[in-house]
């Protein structure tokens, strides 16, 4: 058994989580870790692609290992693992790109400066003796 499989079994036993739940947590750790380490944003494609690359590499590794042990390929299981791994990072990517929920809130004083005051525009007074000087 490979070190990857030993690590998976250790995590399953130690955390008491299902293998499917570990896929989600590992995907989030890779996504957020890449953003933290490399300074990437969730709305960018790079962290999402890194999660996809890691998920594909893990499934290929599983496939080769099962093949080496003489087990038949479980294509449905591999697709389920990929789907399960990529779902939350995809939702976060789409939410960050196409909704305002990850935008920083504006400072209250910035909103006041940008908002119209409701006052009429101030026009400079005409020169004394001009047309509008009735006094």
Short mmCIF file of N, CA and C in Angstrom, two decimals:
data_model
loop_
_atom_site.label_atom_id
_atom_site.label_comp_id
_atom_site.label_asym_id
_atom_site.label_seq_id
_atom_site.Cartn_x
_atom_site.Cartn_y
_atom_site.Cartn_z
N UNK A 1 0.85 -1.18 0.00
CA UNK A 1 0.00 0.00 0.00
C UNK A 1 0.90 1.24 0.00
N UNK A 2 0.51 2.22 -0.78
CA UNK A 2 1.33 3.42 -0.95
C UNK A 2 1.21 4.36 0.26
N UNK A 3 2.15 5.30 0.38
CA UNK A 3 2.06 6.30 1.45
C UNK A 3 0.77 7.12 1.37
N UNK A 4 0.29 7.38 0.15
CA UNK A 4 -0.96 8.12 0.00
C UNK A 4 -2.12 7.35 0.63
N UNK A 5 -2.19 6.05 0.36
CA UNK A 5 -3.27 5.24 0.92
C UNK A 5 -3.15 5.14 2.44
N UNK A 6 -1.93 5.02 2.95
CA UNK A 6 -1.73 4.98 4.41
C UNK A 6 -2.19 6.31 5.03
N UNK A 7 -1.87 7.41 4.37
CA UNK A 7 -2.29 8.73 4.88
C UNK A 7 -3.80 8.85 4.89
N UNK A 8 -4.43 8.41 3.80
CA UNK A 8 -5.91 8.45 3.74
C UNK A 8 -6.52 7.63 4.88
N UNK A 9 -6.04 6.40 5.05
CA UNK A 9 -6.59 5.55 6.10
C UNK A 9 -6.35 6.13 7.49
N UNK A 10 -5.17 6.73 7.70
CA UNK A 10 -4.89 7.37 8.97
C UNK A 10 -5.87 8.51 9.22
N UNK A 11 -6.09 9.36 8.21
CA UNK A 11 -7.01 10.49 8.38
C UNK A 11 -8.44 10.03 8.62
N UNK A 12 -8.85 8.99 7.92
CA UNK A 12 -10.21 8.47 8.12
C UNK A 12 -10.36 7.95 9.55
N UNK A 13 -9.37 7.21 10.01
CA UNK A 13 -9.43 6.65 11.36
C UNK A 13 -9.30 7.74 12.43
N UNK A 14 -8.38 8.69 12.23
CA UNK A 14 -8.11 9.72 13.22
C UNK A 14 -9.25 10.74 13.33
N UNK A 15 -9.81 11.15 12.19
CA UNK A 15 -10.86 12.19 12.21
C UNK A 15 -12.27 11.63 12.33
N UNK A 16 -12.41 10.31 12.11
CA UNK A 16 -13.73 9.67 12.15
C UNK A 16 -14.67 10.28 11.10
N UNK A 17 -14.10 10.72 9.98
CA UNK A 17 -14.88 11.25 8.88
C UNK A 17 -14.93 10.23 7.75
N UNK A 18 -15.96 10.34 6.94
CA UNK A 18 -16.06 9.49 5.76
C UNK A 18 -15.05 9.95 4.72
N UNK A 19 -14.70 9.04 3.83
CA UNK A 19 -13.74 9.36 2.76
C UNK A 19 -14.26 10.53 1.91
N UNK A 20 -15.56 10.56 1.65
CA UNK A 20 -16.14 11.64 0.85
C UNK A 20 -15.99 12.99 1.54
N UNK A 21 -16.15 13.02 2.84
CA UNK A 21 -15.98 14.28 3.58
C UNK A 21 -14.53 14.74 3.52
N UNK A 22 -13.60 13.81 3.56
CA UNK A 22 -12.18 14.19 3.46
C UNK A 22 -11.86 14.83 2.12
N UNK A 23 -12.52 14.37 1.06
CA UNK A 23 -12.32 15.00 -0.25
C UNK A 23 -12.68 16.48 -0.19
N UNK A 24 -13.78 16.79 0.48
CA UNK A 24 -14.23 18.18 0.57
C UNK A 24 -13.24 19.00 1.40
N UNK A 25 -12.81 18.47 2.54
CA UNK A 25 -11.90 19.21 3.40
C UNK A 25 -10.53 19.41 2.75
N UNK A 26 -10.03 18.40 2.07
CA UNK A 26 -8.74 18.54 1.40
C UNK A 26 -8.85 19.56 0.28
N UNK A 27 -9.95 19.55 -0.46
CA UNK A 27 -10.15 20.53 -1.53
C UNK A 27 -10.16 21.95 -0.97
N UNK A 28 -10.86 22.15 0.13
CA UNK A 28 -10.90 23.49 0.75
C UNK A 28 -9.53 23.89 1.28
N UNK A 29 -8.81 22.94 1.86
CA UNK A 29 -7.47 23.25 2.37
C UNK A 29 -6.54 23.64 1.23
N UNK A 30 -6.62 22.96 0.10
CA UNK A 30 -5.78 23.31 -1.05
C UNK A 30 -6.19 24.67 -1.60
N UNK A 31 -7.49 24.89 -1.77
CA UNK A 31 -7.98 26.16 -2.33
C UNK A 31 -7.57 27.34 -1.46
N UNK A 32 -7.90 27.28 -0.18
CA UNK A 32 -7.60 28.40 0.71
C UNK A 32 -6.10 28.50 1.00
N UNK A 33 -5.42 27.36 1.07
CA UNK A 33 -3.98 27.38 1.27
C UNK A 33 -3.26 28.04 0.10
N UNK A 34 -3.70 27.75 -1.11
CA UNK A 34 -3.10 28.38 -2.30
C UNK A 34 -3.34 29.88 -2.29
N UNK A 35 -4.53 30.28 -1.88
CA UNK A 35 -4.82 31.72 -1.80
C UNK A 35 -3.93 32.39 -0.75
N UNK A 36 -3.73 31.73 0.35
CA UNK A 36 -2.91 32.29 1.42
C UNK A 36 -1.42 32.31 1.04
N UNK A 37 -0.92 31.20 0.55
CA UNK A 37 0.51 31.09 0.25
C UNK A 37 0.92 31.93 -0.96
N UNK A 38 0.13 31.86 -2.02
CA UNK A 38 0.51 32.52 -3.27
C UNK A 38 -0.12 33.90 -3.44
N UNK A 39 -0.99 34.30 -2.53
CA UNK A 39 -1.64 35.60 -2.64
C UNK A 39 -2.72 35.65 -3.71
N UNK A 40 -3.22 34.48 -4.11
CA UNK A 40 -4.27 34.41 -5.11
C UNK A 40 -5.61 34.75 -4.46
N UNK A 41 -6.58 35.08 -5.27
CA UNK A 41 -7.94 35.34 -4.81
C UNK A 41 -8.84 34.17 -5.22
N UNK A 42 -9.87 33.90 -4.44
CA UNK A 42 -10.79 32.80 -4.73
C UNK A 42 -11.47 33.02 -6.08
N UNK A 43 -11.64 34.27 -6.48
CA UNK A 43 -12.32 34.56 -7.75
C UNK A 43 -11.45 34.26 -8.97
N UNK A 44 -10.17 34.00 -8.75
CA UNK A 44 -9.28 33.67 -9.86
C UNK A 44 -9.35 32.17 -10.16
N UNK A 45 -8.96 31.81 -11.37
CA UNK A 45 -9.00 30.42 -11.80
C UNK A 45 -7.85 29.59 -11.24
N UNK A 46 -6.74 30.22 -10.89
CA UNK A 46 -5.55 29.48 -10.49
C UNK A 46 -5.77 28.57 -9.28
N UNK A 47 -6.36 29.04 -8.18
CA UNK A 47 -6.54 28.11 -7.05
C UNK A 47 -7.50 26.97 -7.38
N UNK A 48 -8.53 27.28 -8.19
CA UNK A 48 -9.48 26.26 -8.59
C UNK A 48 -8.78 25.20 -9.45
N UNK A 49 -7.94 25.66 -10.38
CA UNK A 49 -7.20 24.72 -11.23
C UNK A 49 -6.22 23.88 -10.42
N UNK A 50 -5.64 24.45 -9.38
CA UNK A 50 -4.74 23.68 -8.51
C UNK A 50 -5.51 22.57 -7.80
N UNK A 51 -6.71 22.86 -7.33
CA UNK A 51 -7.54 21.84 -6.69
C UNK A 51 -7.89 20.75 -7.71
N UNK A 52 -8.25 21.16 -8.93
CA UNK A 52 -8.57 20.19 -9.97
C UNK A 52 -7.36 19.30 -10.28
N UNK A 53 -6.19 19.90 -10.40
CA UNK A 53 -4.99 19.12 -10.68
C UNK A 53 -4.71 18.12 -9.56
N UNK A 54 -4.86 18.55 -8.31
CA UNK A 54 -4.64 17.66 -7.18
C UNK A 54 -5.67 16.52 -7.16
N UNK A 55 -6.92 16.85 -7.46
CA UNK A 55 -7.97 15.83 -7.47
C UNK A 55 -7.73 14.82 -8.58
N UNK A 56 -7.36 15.30 -9.76
CA UNK A 56 -7.07 14.39 -10.87
C UNK A 56 -5.87 13.51 -10.57
N UNK A 57 -4.83 14.10 -9.99
CA UNK A 57 -3.64 13.33 -9.64
C UNK A 57 -3.98 12.25 -8.61
N UNK A 58 -4.80 12.60 -7.64
CA UNK A 58 -5.19 11.61 -6.63
C UNK A 58 -6.01 10.47 -7.21
N UNK A 59 -6.90 10.80 -8.14
CA UNK A 59 -7.72 9.75 -8.75
C UNK A 59 -6.90 8.87 -9.68
N UNK A 60 -5.97 9.47 -10.41
CA UNK A 60 -5.09 8.67 -11.27
C UNK A 60 -4.24 7.74 -10.41
N UNK A 61 -3.73 8.27 -9.30
CA UNK A 61 -2.94 7.45 -8.37
C UNK A 61 -3.78 6.28 -7.85
N UNK A 62 -5.02 6.57 -7.43
CA UNK A 62 -5.91 5.51 -6.96
C UNK A 62 -6.14 4.47 -8.05
N UNK A 63 -6.34 4.94 -9.27
CA UNK A 63 -6.63 4.03 -10.38
C UNK A 63 -5.43 3.10 -10.62
N UNK A 64 -4.23 3.67 -10.68
CA UNK A 64 -3.03 2.85 -10.89
C UNK A 64 -2.80 1.88 -9.74
N UNK A 65 -3.04 2.34 -8.54
CA UNK A 65 -2.84 1.46 -7.39
C UNK A 65 -3.82 0.31 -7.39
N UNK A 66 -5.07 0.60 -7.70
CA UNK A 66 -6.07 -0.47 -7.79
C UNK A 66 -5.71 -1.44 -8.91
N UNK A 67 -5.23 -0.92 -10.02
CA UNK A 67 -4.83 -1.76 -11.14
C UNK A 67 -3.66 -2.65 -10.74
N UNK A 68 -2.70 -2.10 -10.01
CA UNK A 68 -1.54 -2.88 -9.58
C UNK A 68 -1.93 -3.99 -8.61
N UNK A 69 -2.99 -3.77 -7.85
CA UNK A 69 -3.46 -4.78 -6.90
C UNK A 69 -4.42 -5.78 -7.55
N UNK A 70 -4.70 -5.58 -8.85
CA UNK A 70 -5.58 -6.49 -9.57
C UNK A 70 -7.06 -6.21 -9.37
N UNK A 71 -7.38 -5.07 -8.83
CA UNK A 71 -8.80 -4.70 -8.66
C UNK A 71 -9.33 -4.09 -9.95
N UNK A 72 -10.60 -4.30 -10.20
CA UNK A 72 -11.19 -3.70 -11.39
C UNK A 72 -11.40 -2.20 -11.17
N UNK A 73 -11.37 -1.47 -12.27
CA UNK A 73 -11.51 -0.02 -12.18
C UNK A 73 -12.93 0.35 -11.77
N UNK A 74 -13.02 1.30 -10.86
CA UNK A 74 -14.32 1.81 -10.38
C UNK A 74 -14.51 3.22 -10.96
N UNK A 75 -14.88 3.27 -12.23
CA UNK A 75 -14.99 4.58 -12.90
C UNK A 75 -16.04 5.47 -12.26
N UNK A 76 -17.16 4.87 -11.86
CA UNK A 76 -18.20 5.66 -11.18
C UNK A 76 -17.68 6.25 -9.88
N UNK A 77 -16.91 5.48 -9.15
CA UNK A 77 -16.34 5.97 -7.89
C UNK A 77 -15.36 7.11 -8.11
N UNK A 78 -14.55 7.01 -9.17
CA UNK A 78 -13.60 8.08 -9.47
C UNK A 78 -14.33 9.37 -9.86
N UNK A 79 -15.35 9.23 -10.70
CA UNK A 79 -16.12 10.43 -11.08
C UNK A 79 -16.82 11.04 -9.87
N UNK A 80 -17.34 10.18 -8.99
CA UNK A 80 -18.00 10.68 -7.77
C UNK A 80 -16.99 11.43 -6.91
N UNK A 81 -15.78 10.90 -6.78
CA UNK A 81 -14.75 11.57 -5.99
C UNK A 81 -14.38 12.93 -6.60
N UNK A 82 -14.23 12.97 -7.92
CA UNK A 82 -13.92 14.25 -8.59
C UNK A 82 -15.05 15.25 -8.38
N UNK A 83 -16.27 14.81 -8.57
CA UNK A 83 -17.44 15.68 -8.40
C UNK A 83 -17.49 16.20 -6.97
N UNK A 84 -17.32 15.30 -6.03
CA UNK A 84 -17.38 15.65 -4.61
C UNK A 84 -16.26 16.62 -4.23
N UNK A 85 -15.08 16.41 -4.79
CA UNK A 85 -13.94 17.27 -4.48
C UNK A 85 -14.10 18.66 -5.06
N UNK A 86 -14.65 18.76 -6.27
CA UNK A 86 -14.68 20.04 -6.99
C UNK A 86 -15.93 20.87 -6.73
N UNK A 87 -16.95 20.31 -6.11
CA UNK A 87 -18.22 21.04 -5.96
C UNK A 87 -18.07 22.33 -5.14
N UNK A 88 -17.53 22.24 -3.94
CA UNK A 88 -17.43 23.43 -3.09
C UNK A 88 -16.46 24.47 -3.65
N UNK A 89 -15.27 24.08 -4.15
CA UNK A 89 -14.41 25.09 -4.77
C UNK A 89 -15.07 25.77 -5.97
N UNK A 90 -15.87 25.03 -6.73
CA UNK A 90 -16.57 25.63 -7.88
C UNK A 90 -17.62 26.62 -7.41
N UNK A 91 -18.36 26.26 -6.38
CA UNK A 91 -19.37 27.18 -5.84
C UNK A 91 -18.70 28.45 -5.32
N UNK A 92 -17.59 28.31 -4.60
CA UNK A 92 -16.88 29.49 -4.08
C UNK A 92 -16.33 30.35 -5.21
N UNK A 93 -15.78 29.72 -6.24
CA UNK A 93 -15.26 30.47 -7.39
C UNK A 93 -16.37 31.27 -8.06
N UNK A 94 -17.50 30.62 -8.33
CA UNK A 94 -18.60 31.31 -9.01
C UNK A 94 -19.21 32.40 -8.14
N UNK A 95 -19.33 32.13 -6.85
CA UNK A 95 -19.88 33.14 -5.94
C UNK A 95 -18.95 34.35 -5.85
N UNK A 96 -17.65 34.11 -5.81
CA UNK A 96 -16.69 35.21 -5.72
C UNK A 96 -16.65 36.02 -7.01
N UNK A 97 -16.84 35.36 -8.15
CA UNK A 97 -16.75 36.06 -9.44
C UNK A 97 -18.04 36.79 -9.81
N UNK A 98 -19.19 36.22 -9.48
CA UNK A 98 -20.45 36.73 -10.03
C UNK A 98 -21.45 37.24 -9.01
N UNK A 99 -21.08 37.28 -7.75
CA UNK A 99 -21.97 37.86 -6.75
C UNK A 99 -21.16 38.83 -5.89
N UNK A 100 -21.84 39.71 -5.19
CA UNK A 100 -21.12 40.66 -4.33
C UNK A 100 -20.83 40.14 -2.92
N UNK A 101 -21.08 38.87 -2.63
CA UNK A 101 -20.98 38.43 -1.23
C UNK A 101 -19.56 38.41 -0.69
N UNK A 102 -18.54 38.38 -1.55
CA UNK A 102 -17.16 38.39 -1.07
C UNK A 102 -16.51 39.77 -1.19
N UNK A 103 -17.25 40.77 -1.59
CA UNK A 103 -16.68 42.11 -1.71
C UNK A 103 -16.53 42.71 -0.32
N UNK A 104 -15.49 43.52 -0.16
CA UNK A 104 -15.29 44.21 1.11
C UNK A 104 -16.37 45.27 1.26
N UNK A 105 -16.93 45.42 2.45
CA UNK A 105 -17.90 46.49 2.65
C UNK A 105 -17.20 47.84 2.59
N UNK A 106 -17.90 48.79 2.04
CA UNK A 106 -17.34 50.14 1.96
C UNK A 106 -17.41 50.82 3.32
N UNK A 107 -16.47 51.68 3.57
CA UNK A 107 -16.46 52.43 4.82
C UNK A 107 -17.64 53.40 4.83
N UNK A 108 -18.26 53.61 6.00
CA UNK A 108 -19.42 54.50 6.05
C UNK A 108 -19.12 55.92 5.56
N UNK A 109 -17.94 56.46 5.85
CA UNK A 109 -17.64 57.82 5.41
C UNK A 109 -17.48 57.88 3.89
N UNK A 110 -17.05 56.79 3.26
CA UNK A 110 -16.91 56.77 1.80
C UNK A 110 -18.29 56.81 1.15
N UNK A 111 -19.27 56.16 1.78
CA UNK A 111 -20.62 56.19 1.23
C UNK A 111 -21.19 57.60 1.29
N UNK A 112 -20.89 58.33 2.37
CA UNK A 112 -21.42 59.70 2.49
C UNK A 112 -20.80 60.61 1.45
N UNK A 113 -19.52 60.42 1.17
CA UNK A 113 -18.86 61.28 0.19
C UNK A 113 -19.41 61.05 -1.21
N UNK A 114 -19.72 59.80 -1.53
CA UNK A 114 -20.19 59.48 -2.87
C UNK A 114 -21.67 59.77 -3.06
N UNK A 115 -22.43 59.82 -2.00
CA UNK A 115 -23.87 60.03 -2.11
C UNK A 115 -24.16 61.51 -2.39
N UNK A 116 -25.17 61.74 -3.22
CA UNK A 116 -25.54 63.15 -3.46
C UNK A 116 -26.07 63.78 -2.18
N UNK A 117 -25.73 65.04 -1.98
CA UNK A 117 -26.10 65.71 -0.73
C UNK A 117 -27.54 66.19 -0.74
N UNK A 118 -28.11 66.34 -1.89
CA UNK A 118 -29.47 66.87 -1.96
C UNK A 118 -29.49 68.38 -2.08
N UNK A 119 -28.37 69.05 -1.86
CA UNK A 119 -28.28 70.50 -2.01
C UNK A 119 -28.18 70.84 -3.49
N UNK A 120 -28.62 72.04 -3.79
CA UNK A 120 -28.46 72.51 -5.16
C UNK A 120 -27.00 72.87 -5.39
N UNK A 121 -26.62 72.83 -6.64
CA UNK A 121 -25.24 73.16 -6.97
C UNK A 121 -24.97 74.61 -6.61
N UNK A 122 -23.81 74.86 -6.08
CA UNK A 122 -23.41 76.21 -5.73
C UNK A 122 -22.86 76.91 -6.97
N UNK A 123 -23.45 78.05 -7.27
CA UNK A 123 -23.02 78.83 -8.43
C UNK A 123 -22.29 80.05 -7.90
N UNK A 124 -21.12 80.35 -8.44
CA UNK A 124 -20.42 81.53 -7.95
C UNK A 124 -21.25 82.79 -8.19
N UNK A 125 -21.17 83.70 -7.25
CA UNK A 125 -21.93 84.96 -7.37
C UNK A 125 -21.41 85.77 -8.56
N UNK A 126 -22.33 86.44 -9.27
CA UNK A 126 -21.89 87.26 -10.40
C UNK A 126 -21.16 88.50 -9.89
N UNK A 127 -20.38 89.04 -10.74
CA UNK A 127 -19.64 90.26 -10.38
C UNK A 127 -20.61 91.40 -10.08
N UNK A 128 -20.24 92.29 -9.15
CA UNK A 128 -21.10 93.43 -8.80
C UNK A 128 -21.32 94.29 -10.04
N UNK A 129 -22.57 94.74 -10.21
CA UNK A 129 -22.91 95.56 -11.36
C UNK A 129 -23.30 94.73 -12.57
N UNK A 130 -23.37 93.43 -12.39
CA UNK A 130 -23.75 92.58 -13.50
C UNK A 130 -25.25 92.56 -13.69
N UNK A 131 -25.75 91.74 -14.57
CA UNK A 131 -27.16 91.68 -14.91
C UNK A 131 -28.03 91.31 -13.72
N UNK A 132 -27.55 90.51 -12.83
CA UNK A 132 -28.38 90.00 -11.76
C UNK A 132 -28.28 90.87 -10.52
N UNK A 133 -27.60 91.93 -10.57
CA UNK A 133 -27.43 92.80 -9.41
C UNK A 133 -28.58 93.81 -9.37
N UNK A 134 -29.61 93.51 -8.60
CA UNK A 134 -30.80 94.37 -8.55
C UNK A 134 -30.75 95.34 -7.38
N UNK A 135 -29.88 95.24 -6.52
CA UNK A 135 -29.89 96.11 -5.34
C UNK A 135 -29.24 97.40 -5.62
#
